[in-house]
mmCIF file of C-alpha atoms in Angstrom:
data_model
loop_
_atom_site.group_PDB
_atom_site.id
_atom_site.type_symbol
_atom_site.label_atom_id
_atom_site.label_comp_id
_atom_site.label_asym_id
_atom_site.label_seq_id
_atom_site.Cartn_x
_atom_site.Cartn_y
_atom_site.Cartn_z
ATOM 1 C CA VAL A 28 81.445 37.232 105.911
ATOM 2 C CA GLN A 29 82.055 38.762 110.413
ATOM 3 C CA LEU A 30 79.462 36.938 112.360
ATOM 4 C CA GLN A 31 78.621 38.684 116.041
ATOM 5 C CA ALA A 32 75.945 36.118 118.356
ATOM 6 C CA SER A 33 74.639 37.805 121.151
ATOM 7 C CA GLY A 34 71.237 37.127 123.229
ATOM 8 C CA GLY A 35 71.977 33.737 124.652
ATOM 9 C CA GLY A 36 71.512 32.977 129.143
ATOM 10 C CA LEU A 37 69.979 31.790 131.399
ATOM 11 C CA VAL A 38 66.240 31.508 131.415
ATOM 12 C CA GLN A 39 63.496 28.665 133.187
ATOM 13 C CA ALA A 40 61.372 26.153 131.140
ATOM 14 C CA GLY A 41 58.861 27.898 128.875
ATOM 15 C CA GLY A 42 60.415 30.632 129.141
ATOM 16 C CA SER A 43 61.860 32.677 126.034
ATOM 17 C CA LEU A 44 65.063 34.362 124.364
ATOM 18 C CA ARG A 45 65.806 36.345 121.421
ATOM 19 C CA LEU A 46 69.209 35.715 119.563
ATOM 20 C CA SER A 47 70.533 38.006 117.399
ATOM 21 C CA CYS A 48 72.923 37.391 115.158
ATOM 22 C CA GLU A 49 74.988 40.414 113.165
ATOM 23 C CA ALA A 50 76.608 39.924 109.876
ATOM 24 C CA SER A 51 78.051 41.929 107.485
ATOM 25 C CA GLY A 52 80.611 41.323 104.949
ATOM 26 C CA PHE A 53 78.503 39.484 101.792
ATOM 27 C CA THR A 54 80.433 38.855 98.727
ATOM 28 C CA SER A 55 77.091 37.863 97.244
ATOM 29 C CA ALA A 56 73.566 38.816 97.765
ATOM 30 C CA ASP A 57 72.528 34.753 97.635
ATOM 31 C CA TYR A 58 73.204 33.305 100.575
ATOM 32 C CA THR A 59 71.878 31.603 103.996
ATOM 33 C CA ILE A 60 72.099 32.802 107.212
ATOM 34 C CA GLY A 61 71.288 30.913 110.489
ATOM 35 C CA TRP A 62 71.662 29.090 113.622
ATOM 36 C CA PHE A 63 73.257 25.523 114.214
ATOM 37 C CA ARG A 64 73.143 24.978 117.532
ATOM 38 C CA GLN A 65 75.269 22.226 119.920
ATOM 39 C CA ALA A 66 75.727 20.612 123.620
ATOM 40 C CA PRO A 67 77.948 19.161 125.220
ATOM 41 C CA GLY A 68 78.217 15.787 123.585
ATOM 42 C CA ARG A 69 76.120 15.966 120.952
ATOM 43 C CA ARG A 70 76.486 16.719 117.514
ATOM 44 C CA ARG A 71 75.926 20.014 115.801
ATOM 45 C CA GLU A 72 72.145 20.569 114.943
ATOM 46 C CA GLY A 73 70.841 22.765 112.742
ATOM 47 C CA VAL A 74 67.965 25.051 113.949
ATOM 48 C CA ALA A 75 66.680 27.406 111.392
ATOM 49 C CA CYS A 76 67.912 29.159 108.394
ATOM 50 C CA ILE A 77 66.692 31.674 106.152
ATOM 51 C CA ARG A 78 67.276 32.490 102.436
ATOM 52 C CA ASN A 79 68.811 35.946 101.340
ATOM 53 C CA ILE A 80 66.949 35.959 97.351
ATOM 54 C CA ASP A 81 63.428 35.262 98.690
ATOM 55 C CA ASP A 82 63.377 35.020 102.467
ATOM 56 C CA SER A 83 62.347 31.167 102.515
ATOM 57 C CA VAL A 84 62.959 29.759 106.434
ATOM 58 C CA ASP A 85 62.749 26.452 107.721
ATOM 59 C CA TYR A 86 63.317 25.188 110.854
ATOM 60 C CA VAL A 87 64.202 21.649 112.359
ATOM 61 C CA ARG A 88 61.279 19.647 113.310
ATOM 62 C CA SER A 89 62.030 19.553 117.239
ATOM 63 C CA VAL A 90 61.564 23.657 117.156
ATOM 64 C CA LYS A 91 58.738 23.758 114.995
ATOM 65 C CA GLY A 92 56.292 26.181 116.486
ATOM 66 C CA ARG A 93 58.133 27.528 118.597
ATOM 67 C CA PHE A 94 60.766 29.067 116.826
ATOM 68 C CA THR A 95 60.681 31.811 115.090
ATOM 69 C CA ILE A 96 63.771 33.122 112.755
ATOM 70 C CA SER A 97 63.925 36.735 110.785
ATOM 71 C CA ARG A 98 65.378 39.370 110.097
ATOM 72 C CA ASP A 99 65.880 43.208 109.519
ATOM 73 C CA ASN A 100 63.562 45.199 107.079
ATOM 74 C CA ILE A 101 67.646 46.244 105.618
ATOM 75 C CA ARG A 102 67.777 45.627 102.357
ATOM 76 C CA ASP A 103 71.513 45.575 102.215
ATOM 77 C CA ASN A 104 73.052 43.256 100.625
ATOM 78 C CA ALA A 105 76.330 43.465 102.568
ATOM 79 C CA LYS A 106 75.221 42.843 106.284
ATOM 80 C CA THR A 107 71.865 42.060 107.858
ATOM 81 C CA THR A 108 70.434 40.903 111.232
ATOM 82 C CA VAL A 109 68.549 38.164 111.862
ATOM 83 C CA TYR A 110 66.892 37.233 114.456
ATOM 84 C CA LEU A 111 65.782 33.700 116.363
ATOM 85 C CA GLN A 112 63.212 33.859 118.998
ATOM 86 C CA MET A 113 63.145 31.094 121.311
ATOM 87 C CA SER A 114 59.544 29.938 123.059
ATOM 88 C CA ASP A 115 58.308 27.907 125.438
ATOM 89 C CA LEU A 116 62.171 26.555 125.798
ATOM 90 C CA THR A 117 62.902 23.007 127.466
ATOM 91 C CA PRO A 118 66.110 21.910 128.585
ATOM 92 C CA GLU A 119 66.958 20.000 125.788
ATOM 93 C CA ASP A 120 67.167 23.224 124.280
ATOM 94 C CA SER A 121 70.089 24.209 125.840
ATOM 95 C CA ALA A 122 73.463 24.294 124.153
ATOM 96 C CA VAL A 123 75.735 26.848 122.655
ATOM 97 C CA TYR A 124 73.998 29.254 120.022
ATOM 98 C CA HIS A 125 76.117 29.645 116.339
ATOM 99 C CA CYS A 126 75.416 31.607 113.832
ATOM 100 C CA ALA A 127 76.161 30.397 110.208
ATOM 101 C CA VAL A 128 76.349 31.182 106.519
ATOM 102 C CA ASP A 129 76.661 29.282 103.086
ATOM 103 C CA TYR A 130 76.303 30.160 100.043
ATOM 104 C CA TYR A 131 75.590 26.984 98.293
ATOM 105 C CA TYR A 132 73.652 24.982 100.790
ATOM 106 C CA SER A 133 69.960 26.263 101.880
ATOM 107 C CA GLY A 134 66.887 24.948 103.304
ATOM 108 C CA HIS A 135 67.321 21.836 104.599
ATOM 109 C CA SER A 136 70.033 21.027 103.190
ATOM 110 C CA PHE A 137 71.637 24.081 105.040
ATOM 111 C CA LEU A 138 70.245 22.435 108.288
ATOM 112 C CA GLY A 139 70.977 18.868 107.832
ATOM 113 C CA THR A 140 75.285 19.314 106.413
ATOM 114 C CA PRO A 141 77.380 17.595 108.273
ATOM 115 C CA GLY A 142 80.833 19.446 106.927
ATOM 116 C CA PRO A 143 81.827 23.096 106.974
ATOM 117 C CA LEU A 144 79.673 25.870 106.109
ATOM 118 C CA ASP A 145 81.467 28.807 104.315
ATOM 119 C CA HIS A 146 80.962 30.823 108.090
ATOM 120 C CA TYR A 147 80.039 29.610 111.672
ATOM 121 C CA GLY A 148 80.490 32.439 113.918
ATOM 122 C CA GLN A 149 81.687 32.227 117.938
ATOM 123 C CA GLY A 150 78.129 31.026 119.793
ATOM 124 C CA THR A 151 76.634 32.206 122.592
ATOM 125 C CA GLN A 152 75.286 29.697 125.358
ATOM 126 C CA VAL A 153 71.489 29.303 126.054
ATOM 127 C CA THR A 154 70.952 27.556 128.860
ATOM 128 C CA VAL A 155 67.475 26.531 130.205
ATOM 129 C CA SER A 156 66.609 25.230 133.437
ATOM 130 C CA SER A 157 63.868 22.640 134.715
#
């Protein structure tokens, strides 16, 4: 799977950003795609994910009500674009955001897995100034 994340940038606290992840090359229709973030000196954190077969979504508690994950309306099991709309940003949201895919984990298991995922893309930097 090829993953291309974009949309990061510098924003003031309270502002918004929308990240995009273009994904292609899936080998199964049952996968979960989502976002992880990692700030310097901190562990990787699962932020939000969506499962392809039923569009079920999950969020880490710290972003619920502020972030929304969605996908395009094109129903093509080989490719998709996933978005992460981030609002009411705080400096604690500053990190490199990575798009990832897994065929086994979904929901909270996907967000919480400490191990490697099937596919993990290059990230996009999000910096929130106070």
